């Protein structure tokens, strides 16, 4: 909204309305003021006739109300005072004549002219152009038009109710046109001054009206741009304040609604992303399982067909074929067990049974089970852990983690074929257990994926020792169920796998 637009509009409306009123008044003056003036004077003449006639009737006739010694302009009775007041206020000249005594009373400065006009009326002589305005029982009111620049008259003439007293009352109309012209000029002048002052007053006073409207306009503009921080600050109790308060409430509710919609939208996007991720993982899982099973199944089928077709005639060949089939079946069985184990842990069906573990004893059992493989590969194993170390966890699951880490280290160790198992304290209550081997480092792009299902850095090598790609995934699932961490990092001489457990003091 343009600044001060409403104030200017209010001022222009006021000026237009006021100007229209002045024009209407001027038109009314020119067309109706003269008629109104004549109508009023006509009633004045009628009332004057009735009033003087009442004085004559109540006073007992002309001689009584106009005594001879006080006749003329100097009479001072109730009726003469009334006539003098009529002359002064209404500019009406009066002549009253008693036809029986030929006496008369006048308030005119020029009685002869009035007497001549009265005679012409009574005798019916033609004179100036006349127009009859009112005809009573004993008198008539007429309007005469003057000649040239002379104005006309409005005159009442006739007889009073005693039928012996005639009269004429005359008032000039010459000043009426001039008065209308002067009045119109004064009206224009006064109207212009009033209109200018009114526009200024309206422009100033409209500030109080337009200020809250400007606030509402700014508020609505910000709301249209989704900015709901602005608030209407009016302190009045009128309709605009009510509207402003309603807009404040609307702004707050819209802000809350939009926040809720954003929250719902984020949740929906998150659900969609999760669903997409789950679908992707499901597809990858099916593809990986299919790929892992495809090779042993193909081998089993191929060697089984060879046996059934009699390709192995000697016992040594049959034994070889049978062993291949048996090995591949065991590989498949091992992978299926790992999948079932991993699924149970991830779904929370195989929750850890926490206990206080004698870790050196637990580790020694794992090493003993792997002793044959360590000797076959001629691996030097170094163990650097405290003699007394008690960790909090599930004994069988932590044992499985250690076996997976140790098997992984054995299968990937290279010269000088050294494996180290050691611990480090992380803070006051956590212990990091490390299984480090000498060997080739894991490529940097593969480090973040080694704990994923079926992920293999070296697929050919993994196939050679019968790995399924699920061991490290099981480790990750077990540590997540313990609410602990696990990870891998490259070292200068090889690879270091680690996991954390909470340390506890031994209870006696």
CSV table of C-alpha atoms in Angstrom, one decimal:
chain,number,residue,atom,x,y,z
A,1,UNK,CA,0.0,0.0,0.0
A,2,UNK,CA,1.3,3.4,-1.0
A,3,UNK,CA,2.3,5.7,1.9
A,4,UNK,CA,-0.4,8.2,2.9
A,5,UNK,CA,-2.6,7.0,0.1
A,6,UNK,CA,-5.7,6.5,2.4
A,7,UNK,CA,-5.1,9.9,4.0
A,8,UNK,CA,-5.1,11.6,0.6
A,9,UNK,CA,-8.1,9.6,-0.5
A,10,UNK,CA,-10.1,10.7,2.6
A,11,UNK,CA,-9.1,14.3,2.0
A,12,UNK,CA,-10.1,14.2,-1.6
A,13,UNK,CA,-13.5,12.5,-0.7
A,14,UNK,CA,-14.1,15.3,1.9
A,15,UNK,CA,-13.2,18.0,-0.7
A,16,UNK,CA,-15.4,16.4,-3.3
A,17,UNK,CA,-18.4,16.1,-1.0
A,18,UNK,CA,-17.9,19.6,0.4
A,19,UNK,CA,-17.6,21.1,-3.1
A,20,UNK,CA,-20.7,19.3,-4.2
A,21,UNK,CA,-22.6,20.7,-1.2
A,22,UNK,CA,-21.5,24.2,-2.1
A,23,UNK,CA,-22.7,23.7,-5.7
A,24,UNK,CA,-26.0,22.4,-4.4
A,25,UNK,CA,-26.4,25.4,-2.1
A,26,UNK,CA,-25.5,27.9,-5.0
A,27,UNK,CA,-28.1,26.2,-7.2
A,28,UNK,CA,-30.6,26.3,-4.4
A,29,UNK,CA,-29.9,30.0,-3.8
A,30,UNK,CA,-30.3,30.9,-7.5
A,31,UNK,CA,-33.5,28.9,-8.1
A,32,UNK,CA,-35.2,28.7,-4.7
A,33,UNK,CA,-34.0,31.4,-2.4
A,34,UNK,CA,-36.1,34.1,-4.1
A,35,UNK,CA,-39.2,31.9,-4.0
A,36,UNK,CA,-38.6,31.0,-0.4
A,37,UNK,CA,-38.2,34.7,0.4
A,38,UNK,CA,-41.4,35.7,-1.3
A,39,UNK,CA,-43.2,32.8,0.3
A,40,UNK,CA,-42.0,34.0,3.8
A,41,UNK,CA,-42.9,37.6,3.1
A,42,UNK,CA,-46.3,36.5,1.9
A,43,UNK,CA,-47.0,34.9,5.2
A,44,UNK,CA,-45.6,37.9,7.1
A,45,UNK,CA,-48.2,40.1,5.2
A,46,UNK,CA,-51.0,37.7,6.0
A,47,UNK,CA,-50.1,37.6,9.7
A,48,UNK,CA,-49.8,41.4,9.7
A,49,UNK,CA,-53.3,41.7,8.3
A,50,UNK,CA,-54.7,39.4,10.9
A,51,UNK,CA,-52.8,41.0,13.7
A,52,UNK,CA,-53.9,44.6,12.8
A,53,UNK,CA,-57.4,43.5,12.2
A,54,UNK,CA,-57.5,41.9,15.7
A,55,UNK,CA,-56.3,45.2,17.2
A,56,UNK,CA,-59.1,47.1,15.3
A,57,UNK,CA,-61.8,44.7,16.5
A,58,UNK,CA,-60.6,44.5,20.1
A,59,UNK,CA,-59.9,48.2,20.3
A,60,UNK,CA,-63.3,49.3,18.9
A,61,UNK,CA,-62.4,50.5,15.5
A,62,UNK,CA,-59.9,52.9,13.9
A,63,UNK,CA,-60.7,56.0,16.0
A,64,UNK,CA,-60.1,54.0,19.2
A,65,UNK,CA,-56.8,52.4,18.3
A,66,UNK,CA,-55.5,55.5,16.4
A,67,UNK,CA,-56.6,58.5,18.5
A,68,UNK,CA,-56.8,61.8,16.7
A,69,UNK,CA,-54.3,63.5,19.0
A,70,UNK,CA,-51.8,60.7,18.5
A,71,UNK,CA,-52.4,60.0,14.9
A,72,UNK,CA,-49.5,60.0,12.5
A,73,UNK,CA,-46.1,58.5,12.8
A,74,UNK,CA,-45.8,59.5,16.4
A,75,UNK,CA,-48.7,57.4,17.7
A,76,UNK,CA,-47.8,55.2,20.6
A,77,UNK,CA,-50.3,52.5,21.1
A,78,UNK,CA,-50.1,48.7,21.0
A,79,UNK,CA,-51.0,48.7,17.3
A,80,UNK,CA,-48.6,51.6,16.4
A,81,UNK,CA,-45.8,49.9,18.2
A,82,UNK,CA,-46.6,46.7,16.3
A,83,UNK,CA,-46.6,48.5,12.9
A,84,UNK,CA,-43.3,50.4,13.8
A,85,UNK,CA,-41.7,47.0,14.6
A,86,UNK,CA,-43.0,45.6,11.3
A,87,UNK,CA,-41.5,48.5,9.4
A,88,UNK,CA,-38.1,48.3,11.1
A,89,UNK,CA,-37.7,44.5,11.0
A,90,UNK,CA,-39.5,43.6,7.8
A,91,UNK,CA,-39.1,46.8,5.8
A,92,UNK,CA,-42.9,47.0,5.3
A,93,UNK,CA,-44.5,50.4,4.8
A,94,UNK,CA,-48.1,50.7,6.1
A,95,UNK,CA,-51.0,53.1,5.4
A,96,UNK,CA,-54.3,52.6,7.1
A,97,UNK,CA,-57.2,54.8,6.1
A,98,UNK,CA,-60.6,55.3,7.9
A,99,UNK,CA,-63.1,55.8,5.0
A,100,UNK,CA,-65.8,57.3,7.3
A,101,UNK,CA,-63.6,60.0,8.8
A,102,UNK,CA,-61.0,60.3,6.0
A,103,UNK,CA,-58.3,59.9,8.7
A,104,UNK,CA,-55.2,57.8,8.1
A,105,UNK,CA,-52.2,56.3,9.8
A,106,UNK,CA,-48.9,55.7,7.9
A,107,UNK,CA,-45.4,54.4,8.8
A,108,UNK,CA,-44.1,55.2,5.3
A,109,UNK,CA,-41.6,58.0,4.6
A,110,UNK,CA,-43.4,58.5,1.2
A,111,UNK,CA,-47.1,58.1,2.0
A,112,UNK,CA,-48.3,59.8,-1.2
A,113,UNK,CA,-46.9,57.1,-3.5
A,114,UNK,CA,-48.6,54.4,-1.3
A,115,UNK,CA,-51.9,56.3,-1.3
A,116,UNK,CA,-51.8,56.5,-5.1
A,117,UNK,CA,-51.1,52.8,-5.5
A,118,UNK,CA,-53.9,52.0,-3.0
A,119,UNK,CA,-56.3,54.2,-5.0
A,120,UNK,CA,-55.3,52.5,-8.2
A,121,UNK,CA,-55.9,49.1,-6.6
A,122,UNK,CA,-59.3,50.1,-5.3
A,123,UNK,CA,-60.3,51.8,-8.5
A,124,UNK,CA,-58.9,49.0,-10.6
A,125,UNK,CA,-56.6,51.2,-12.6
A,126,UNK,CA,-53.9,49.5,-14.6
A,127,UNK,CA,-50.3,50.2,-13.6
A,128,UNK,CA,-47.1,48.1,-13.3
A,129,UNK,CA,-47.3,44.5,-14.2
A,130,UNK,CA,-48.9,42.7,-11.3
A,131,UNK,CA,-49.1,39.1,-10.2
A,132,UNK,CA,-51.7,38.0,-7.6
A,133,UNK,CA,-50.1,35.8,-5.0
A,134,UNK,CA,-53.0,35.4,-2.5
A,135,UNK,CA,-56.7,36.5,-2.5
A,136,UNK,CA,-58.4,36.6,0.9
A,137,UNK,CA,-62.0,37.5,1.6
A,138,UNK,CA,-61.3,41.3,2.1
A,139,UNK,CA,-57.7,41.7,0.9
A,140,UNK,CA,-55.3,40.7,-1.8
A,141,UNK,CA,-51.5,40.1,-1.9
A,142,UNK,CA,-49.9,41.0,-5.2
A,143,UNK,CA,-46.4,41.2,-6.6
A,144,UNK,CA,-45.5,44.1,-9.0
A,145,UNK,CA,-42.5,44.2,-11.3
A,146,UNK,CA,-40.5,47.5,-11.5
A,147,UNK,CA,-39.4,49.3,-14.6
A,148,UNK,CA,-35.8,49.3,-15.7
A,149,UNK,CA,-33.5,49.2,-12.8
A,150,UNK,CA,-36.3,49.7,-10.4
A,151,UNK,CA,-37.2,46.7,-8.3
A,152,UNK,CA,-40.8,45.5,-7.8
A,153,UNK,CA,-42.9,45.4,-4.7
A,154,UNK,CA,-44.9,42.8,-2.7
A,155,UNK,CA,-48.0,44.5,-1.5
A,156,UNK,CA,-51.1,43.6,0.5
A,157,UNK,CA,-54.2,45.8,0.1
A,158,UNK,CA,-57.9,45.8,0.8
A,159,UNK,CA,-60.2,46.3,3.8
A,160,UNK,CA,-60.2,45.1,7.3
A,161,UNK,CA,-63.2,43.1,8.6
A,162,UNK,CA,-65.1,46.3,9.5
A,163,UNK,CA,-65.3,47.1,5.7
A,164,UNK,CA,-64.7,50.7,6.5
A,165,UNK,CA,-61.0,50.7,7.0
A,166,UNK,CA,-58.8,50.3,3.9
A,167,UNK,CA,-55.0,49.6,4.0
A,168,UNK,CA,-52.0,49.0,1.9
A,169,UNK,CA,-48.8,47.3,3.2
A,170,UNK,CA,-45.8,47.4,0.8
A,171,UNK,CA,-42.4,46.0,0.9
A,172,UNK,CA,-39.7,46.5,-1.8
A,173,UNK,CA,-38.1,43.6,-3.6
A,174,UNK,CA,-35.3,45.5,-5.3
A,175,UNK,CA,-32.7,44.4,-2.7
A,176,UNK,CA,-33.5,40.7,-3.0
A,177,UNK,CA,-31.5,39.9,-6.2
A,178,UNK,CA,-28.6,41.9,-4.8
A,179,UNK,CA,-28.8,40.1,-1.5
A,180,UNK,CA,-28.8,36.7,-3.3
A,181,UNK,CA,-25.7,37.8,-5.3
A,182,UNK,CA,-23.9,39.0,-2.2
A,183,UNK,CA,-24.9,35.8,-0.3
A,184,UNK,CA,-23.7,33.6,-3.1
A,185,UNK,CA,-20.3,35.4,-3.3
A,186,UNK,CA,-20.0,35.2,0.5
A,187,UNK,CA,-21.0,31.5,0.4
A,188,UNK,CA,-18.2,30.8,-2.2
A,189,UNK,CA,-15.6,32.6,-0.2
A,190,UNK,CA,-16.7,31.0,3.1
A,191,UNK,CA,-17.0,27.6,1.4
A,192,UNK,CA,-13.5,27.8,0.0
A,193,UNK,CA,-11.9,28.7,3.3
A,194,UNK,CA,-13.9,26.0,5.1
A,195,UNK,CA,-13.0,23.4,2.5
A,196,UNK,CA,-9.3,24.2,2.7
A,197,UNK,CA,-9.4,24.1,6.5
A,198,UNK,CA,-11.5,20.9,6.4
A,199,UNK,CA,-9.1,19.2,4.1
A,200,UNK,CA,-6.2,20.0,6.4
A,201,UNK,CA,-8.1,18.8,9.5
A,202,UNK,CA,-9.3,15.7,7.7
A,203,UNK,CA,-5.8,14.9,6.5
A,204,UNK,CA,-4.4,15.3,10.0
A,205,UNK,CA,-7.3,13.5,11.8
A,206,UNK,CA,-7.3,10.6,9.3
A,207,UNK,CA,-3.8,9.6,10.5
A,208,UNK,CA,-5.4,8.0,13.5
A,209,UNK,CA,-7.7,6.0,11.2
A,210,UNK,CA,-5.1,5.1,8.6
A,211,UNK,CA,-2.3,4.2,11.0
A,212,UNK,CA,-3.8,0.9,12.1
A,213,UNK,CA,-4.9,0.2,8.5
A,214,UNK,CA,-1.3,0.7,7.4
A,215,UNK,CA,-0.2,-1.7,10.1
A,216,UNK,CA,-2.7,-4.3,9.0
A,217,UNK,CA,-1.5,-3.9,5.4
A,218,UNK,CA,2.1,-4.4,6.4
A,219,UNK,CA,1.0,-7.4,8.5
A,220,UNK,CA,-0.9,-9.0,5.6
A,221,UNK,CA,2.0,-8.4,3.2
A,222,UNK,CA,4.4,-10.2,5.6
A,223,UNK,CA,1.9,-13.0,6.0
A,224,UNK,CA,1.7,-13.4,2.2
A,225,UNK,CA,5.5,-13.9,2.3
A,226,UNK,CA,5.1,-16.6,5.1
A,227,UNK,CA,6.6,-14.2,7.7
A,228,UNK,CA,4.5,-14.7,10.8
A,229,UNK,CA,6.7,-12.8,13.2
A,230,UNK,CA,4.9,-9.5,12.9
A,231,UNK,CA,2.0,-8.6,15.2
A,232,UNK,CA,-0.7,-5.9,15.2
A,233,UNK,CA,0.0,-3.6,18.1
A,234,UNK,CA,-3.1,-1.4,18.2
A,235,UNK,CA,-4.5,-0.6,21.7
A,236,UNK,CA,-8.0,0.6,20.8
A,237,UNK,CA,-11.2,-1.4,21.0
A,238,UNK,CA,-12.8,-0.6,17.7
A,239,UNK,CA,-13.5,-2.8,14.7
A,240,UNK,CA,-10.0,-2.3,13.3
A,241,UNK,CA,-8.4,-3.4,16.5
A,242,UNK,CA,-10.7,-6.5,16.5
A,243,UNK,CA,-9.6,-7.2,13.0
A,244,UNK,CA,-5.9,-6.8,14.0
A,245,UNK,CA,-6.3,-9.1,16.9
A,246,UNK,CA,-8.0,-11.7,14.7
A,247,UNK,CA,-5.1,-11.4,12.2
A,248,UNK,CA,-2.6,-12.0,15.1
A,249,UNK,CA,-4.5,-15.1,16.0
A,250,UNK,CA,-4.6,-16.2,12.4
A,251,UNK,CA,-0.9,-15.5,12.0
A,252,UNK,CA,-0.1,-17.6,15.1
A,253,UNK,CA,-2.3,-20.5,13.9
A,254,UNK,CA,-0.8,-20.4,10.4
A,255,UNK,CA,2.7,-20.4,11.8
A,256,UNK,CA,1.8,-23.4,14.0
A,257,UNK,CA,0.1,-25.2,11.1
A,258,UNK,CA,3.0,-24.6,8.7
A,259,UNK,CA,5.4,-25.9,11.3
A,260,UNK,CA,3.3,-29.0,11.8
A,261,UNK,CA,3.1,-29.4,8.0
A,262,UNK,CA,6.9,-29.0,7.7
A,263,UNK,CA,7.3,-31.6,10.5
A,264,UNK,CA,4.9,-34.0,8.9
A,265,UNK,CA,6.6,-33.4,5.5
A,266,UNK,CA,10.0,-34.1,7.0
A,267,UNK,CA,8.6,-37.3,8.6
A,268,UNK,CA,7.0,-38.3,5.3
A,269,UNK,CA,10.3,-37.7,3.5
A,270,UNK,CA,12.2,-39.6,6.1
A,271,UNK,CA,9.7,-42.5,5.8
A,272,UNK,CA,10.0,-42.4,2.1
A,273,UNK,CA,13.8,-42.4,2.3
A,274,UNK,CA,13.7,-45.2,4.9
A,275,UNK,CA,11.4,-47.2,2.7
A,276,UNK,CA,13.5,-46.6,-0.3
A,277,UNK,CA,16.6,-47.6,1.7
A,278,UNK,CA,14.9,-50.7,3.0
A,279,UNK,CA,13.7,-51.7,-0.4
A,280,UNK,CA,17.2,-51.1,-1.8
A,281,UNK,CA,18.8,-53.2,1.0
A,282,UNK,CA,16.2,-55.9,0.5
A,283,UNK,CA,17.0,-56.0,-3.2
A,284,UNK,CA,20.8,-56.0,-2.5
A,285,UNK,CA,20.3,-58.7,0.1
A,286,UNK,CA,18.4,-60.9,-2.3
A,287,UNK,CA,20.9,-60.3,-5.0
A,288,UNK,CA,23.8,-61.0,-2.7
A,289,UNK,CA,22.3,-64.2,-1.3
A,290,UNK,CA,21.4,-65.3,-4.8
A,291,UNK,CA,25.0,-64.6,-5.9
A,292,UNK,CA,26.5,-66.4,-2.9
A,293,UNK,CA,24.3,-69.5,-3.3
A,294,UNK,CA,24.7,-69.6,-7.1
A,295,UNK,CA,28.3,-70.9,-7.0
A,296,UNK,CA,27.9,-73.7,-4.5
A,297,UNK,CA,24.6,-74.8,-6.0
A,298,UNK,CA,26.2,-74.9,-9.5
A,299,UNK,CA,29.1,-77.0,-8.1
A,300,UNK,CA,26.8,-79.3,-6.3
A,301,UNK,CA,24.6,-79.8,-9.4
A,302,UNK,CA,27.6,-80.2,-11.7
A,303,UNK,CA,29.4,-82.8,-9.5
A,304,UNK,CA,26.2,-84.6,-8.7
A,305,UNK,CA,25.4,-84.9,-12.4
A,306,UNK,CA,29.0,-86.2,-13.0
A,307,UNK,CA,28.4,-88.9,-10.3
A,308,UNK,CA,25.0,-89.9,-11.7
A,309,UNK,CA,26.3,-90.1,-15.3
A,310,UNK,CA,29.2,-92.4,-14.2
A,311,UNK,CA,32.0,-90.0,-15.0
A,312,UNK,CA,33.8,-91.1,-11.9
A,313,UNK,CA,34.6,-94.8,-12.4
A,314,UNK,CA,37.4,-95.1,-9.9
A,315,UNK,CA,36.9,-94.7,-6.2
A,316,UNK,CA,39.3,-91.8,-5.9
A,317,UNK,CA,37.4,-89.7,-8.3
A,318,UNK,CA,34.1,-90.5,-6.7
A,319,UNK,CA,35.5,-89.6,-3.3
A,320,UNK,CA,36.8,-86.2,-4.7
A,321,UNK,CA,33.4,-85.5,-6.3
A,322,UNK,CA,31.6,-86.4,-3.1
A,323,UNK,CA,33.9,-84.2,-1.0
A,324,UNK,CA,33.3,-81.2,-3.3
A,325,UNK,CA,29.6,-81.7,-2.9
A,326,UNK,CA,29.9,-82.0,0.9
A,327,UNK,CA,32.1,-79.0,1.2
A,328,UNK,CA,29.8,-76.8,-0.9
A,329,UNK,CA,26.8,-78.0,1.1
A,330,UNK,CA,28.6,-77.2,4.4
A,331,UNK,CA,29.4,-73.7,2.9
A,332,UNK,CA,25.7,-73.2,2.1
A,333,UNK,CA,24.7,-74.5,5.5
A,334,UNK,CA,27.2,-72.2,7.2
A,335,UNK,CA,26.0,-69.1,5.3
A,336,UNK,CA,22.3,-69.9,6.1
A,337,UNK,CA,23.1,-70.2,9.8
A,338,UNK,CA,25.0,-66.9,9.6
A,339,UNK,CA,22.0,-65.3,7.9
A,340,UNK,CA,19.6,-66.6,10.5
A,341,UNK,CA,21.9,-65.5,13.3
A,342,UNK,CA,22.3,-62.0,11.8
A,343,UNK,CA,18.6,-61.7,11.2
A,344,UNK,CA,17.7,-62.7,14.7
A,345,UNK,CA,20.2,-60.1,16.2
A,346,UNK,CA,19.0,-57.3,13.9
A,347,UNK,CA,15.3,-57.9,14.7
A,348,UNK,CA,16.0,-58.0,18.4
A,349,UNK,CA,15.0,-61.7,18.7
A,350,UNK,CA,18.4,-62.7,20.0
A,351,UNK,CA,19.1,-60.1,22.7
A,352,UNK,CA,22.4,-60.2,24.6
A,353,UNK,CA,22.5,-61.9,28.0
A,354,UNK,CA,24.7,-59.5,29.9
A,355,UNK,CA,27.2,-60.8,32.4
A,356,UNK,CA,30.5,-59.9,33.9
A,357,UNK,CA,33.1,-61.6,31.7
A,358,UNK,CA,36.6,-62.7,32.7
A,359,UNK,CA,38.0,-61.5,29.4
A,360,UNK,CA,41.5,-63.1,29.6
A,361,UNK,CA,39.9,-66.5,30.2
A,362,UNK,CA,37.4,-65.9,27.4
A,363,UNK,CA,40.1,-64.8,24.9
A,364,UNK,CA,42.3,-67.8,25.9
A,365,UNK,CA,39.4,-70.2,24.9
A,366,UNK,CA,39.1,-68.5,21.5
A,367,UNK,CA,42.8,-68.7,20.9
A,368,UNK,CA,42.8,-72.4,21.9
A,369,UNK,CA,40.1,-73.2,19.3
A,370,UNK,CA,42.1,-71.4,16.6
A,371,UNK,CA,45.5,-72.9,17.7
A,372,UNK,CA,45.6,-75.5,14.9
A,373,UNK,CA,45.0,-72.9,12.2
A,374,UNK,CA,47.5,-70.5,13.7
A,375,UNK,CA,50.2,-73.3,13.6
A,376,UNK,CA,49.3,-74.3,10.1
A,377,UNK,CA,49.8,-70.7,8.8
A,378,UNK,CA,52.9,-70.3,11.0
A,379,UNK,CA,51.5,-67.1,12.5
A,380,UNK,CA,53.1,-65.4,15.5
A,381,UNK,CA,50.4,-64.3,17.9
A,382,UNK,CA,51.1,-61.6,20.5
A,383,UNK,CA,48.6,-61.0,23.3
A,384,UNK,CA,49.0,-57.8,25.4
A,385,UNK,CA,46.0,-57.6,27.9
A,386,UNK,CA,45.8,-57.2,31.7
A,387,UNK,CA,45.9,-60.4,33.7
A,388,UNK,CA,42.7,-59.3,35.3
A,389,UNK,CA,40.1,-57.6,33.1
A,390,UNK,CA,36.4,-57.9,33.6
A,391,UNK,CA,34.1,-56.6,30.8
A,392,UNK,CA,30.3,-56.4,30.7
A,393,UNK,CA,28.7,-58.4,27.8
A,394,UNK,CA,27.2,-61.6,26.4
A,395,UNK,CA,29.8,-64.4,26.7
A,396,UNK,CA,28.8,-66.3,23.6
A,397,UNK,CA,28.3,-63.3,21.4
A,398,UNK,CA,31.6,-61.6,22.4
A,399,UNK,CA,33.3,-64.9,21.8
A,400,UNK,CA,31.8,-64.9,18.3
A,401,UNK,CA,33.1,-61.4,17.7
A,402,UNK,CA,36.6,-62.4,18.8
A,403,UNK,CA,36.5,-65.5,16.6
A,404,UNK,CA,35.4,-63.5,13.5
A,405,UNK,CA,38.1,-60.9,14.1
A,406,UNK,CA,40.8,-63.6,14.6
A,407,UNK,CA,39.7,-65.7,11.6
A,408,UNK,CA,39.6,-62.5,9.5
A,409,UNK,CA,43.1,-61.6,10.6
A,410,UNK,CA,44.4,-65.2,9.9
A,411,UNK,CA,43.0,-65.3,6.4
A,412,UNK,CA,44.4,-61.9,5.5
A,413,UNK,CA,47.8,-62.0,7.2
A,414,UNK,CA,51.0,-61.7,5.2
A,415,UNK,CA,54.6,-61.7,6.0
A,416,UNK,CA,56.0,-61.5,8.6
A,417,UNK,CA,52.7,-63.1,9.6
A,418,UNK,CA,52.1,-61.4,13.0
A,419,UNK,CA,48.8,-61.0,14.8
A,420,UNK,CA,48.5,-58.8,17.9
A,421,UNK,CA,45.6,-58.8,20.4
A,422,UNK,CA,45.8,-55.9,22.9
A,423,UNK,CA,43.5,-53.5,24.8
A,424,UNK,CA,43.4,-49.8,25.4
A,425,UNK,CA,41.4,-47.8,27.9
A,426,UNK,CA,39.0,-45.2,26.5
A,427,UNK,CA,38.0,-42.9,29.3
A,428,UNK,CA,37.2,-44.3,32.7
A,429,UNK,CA,34.8,-47.1,31.9
A,430,UNK,CA,35.4,-48.2,28.3
A,431,UNK,CA,38.0,-50.6,27.0
A,432,UNK,CA,39.0,-51.0,23.3
A,433,UNK,CA,39.9,-54.5,22.2
A,434,UNK,CA,42.1,-54.6,19.1
A,435,UNK,CA,43.0,-57.4,16.7
A,436,UNK,CA,45.8,-56.3,14.4
A,437,UNK,CA,47.5,-58.2,11.7
A,438,UNK,CA,50.3,-57.6,9.2
A,439,UNK,CA,49.1,-57.4,5.7
A,440,UNK,CA,47.9,-55.3,2.8
A,441,UNK,CA,45.9,-52.2,3.9
A,442,UNK,CA,42.2,-52.0,3.0
A,443,UNK,CA,41.6,-49.5,0.2
A,444,UNK,CA,40.4,-46.2,1.6
A,445,UNK,CA,37.1,-46.4,-0.5
A,446,UNK,CA,36.3,-49.8,1.1
A,447,UNK,CA,37.0,-48.9,4.8
A,448,UNK,CA,33.4,-47.6,5.4
A,449,UNK,CA,31.8,-50.7,3.8
A,450,UNK,CA,33.6,-53.6,5.4
A,451,UNK,CA,30.8,-54.2,8.0
A,452,UNK,CA,28.1,-54.3,5.3
A,453,UNK,CA,26.4,-57.6,4.4
A,454,UNK,CA,28.2,-59.6,1.7
A,455,UNK,CA,30.8,-56.9,1.2
A,456,UNK,CA,34.1,-58.4,0.2
A,457,UNK,CA,37.3,-56.4,-0.4
A,458,UNK,CA,39.0,-59.3,-2.2
A,459,UNK,CA,36.3,-61.6,-3.5
A,460,UNK,CA,38.6,-64.3,-4.9
A,461,UNK,CA,40.6,-64.5,-1.6
A,462,UNK,CA,37.4,-64.7,0.4
A,463,UNK,CA,36.1,-67.5,-1.8
A,464,UNK,CA,39.4,-69.4,-1.3
A,465,UNK,CA,39.0,-69.7,2.4
A,466,UNK,CA,35.2,-70.1,2.3
A,467,UNK,CA,34.1,-66.7,3.6
A,468,UNK,CA,30.5,-65.7,3.1
A,469,UNK,CA,30.9,-61.9,3.6
A,470,UNK,CA,28.7,-62.0,6.7
A,471,UNK,CA,31.2,-62.3,9.6
A,472,UNK,CA,31.9,-58.6,10.0
A,473,UNK,CA,28.1,-57.8,9.6
A,474,UNK,CA,27.4,-60.2,12.5
A,475,UNK,CA,30.1,-58.4,14.5
A,476,UNK,CA,28.4,-55.0,13.8
A,477,UNK,CA,25.0,-56.3,14.7
A,478,UNK,CA,26.3,-57.8,18.0
A,479,UNK,CA,28.1,-54.6,19.0
A,480,UNK,CA,24.9,-52.5,18.2
A,481,UNK,CA,22.9,-54.9,20.4
A,482,UNK,CA,25.4,-54.2,23.2
A,483,UNK,CA,25.1,-50.4,22.4
A,484,UNK,CA,28.9,-50.4,21.8
A,485,UNK,CA,31.1,-49.5,18.9
A,486,UNK,CA,33.3,-51.3,16.4
A,487,UNK,CA,35.6,-50.3,13.6
A,488,UNK,CA,38.6,-50.8,11.4
A,489,UNK,CA,41.7,-48.7,10.5
A,490,UNK,CA,44.8,-49.2,8.5
A,491,UNK,CA,48.2,-49.2,10.2
A,492,UNK,CA,51.7,-48.8,8.9
A,493,UNK,CA,52.1,-52.6,8.7
A,494,UNK,CA,48.6,-53.9,8.2
A,495,UNK,CA,45.0,-53.6,9.4
A,496,UNK,CA,43.5,-53.1,12.9
A,497,UNK,CA,40.0,-54.2,13.8
A,498,UNK,CA,38.6,-53.1,17.2
A,499,UNK,CA,35.4,-53.0,19.4
A,500,UNK,CA,34.5,-51.5,22.8
A,501,UNK,CA,33.0,-52.9,26.0
A,502,UNK,CA,32.2,-51.5,29.3
A,503,UNK,CA,34.7,-52.3,32.1
A,504,UNK,CA,33.6,-53.5,35.5
A,505,UNK,CA,35.3,-54.2,38.8
A,506,UNK,CA,35.3,-57.9,39.9
A,507,UNK,CA,32.8,-58.6,42.6
A,508,UNK,CA,34.0,-60.8,45.4
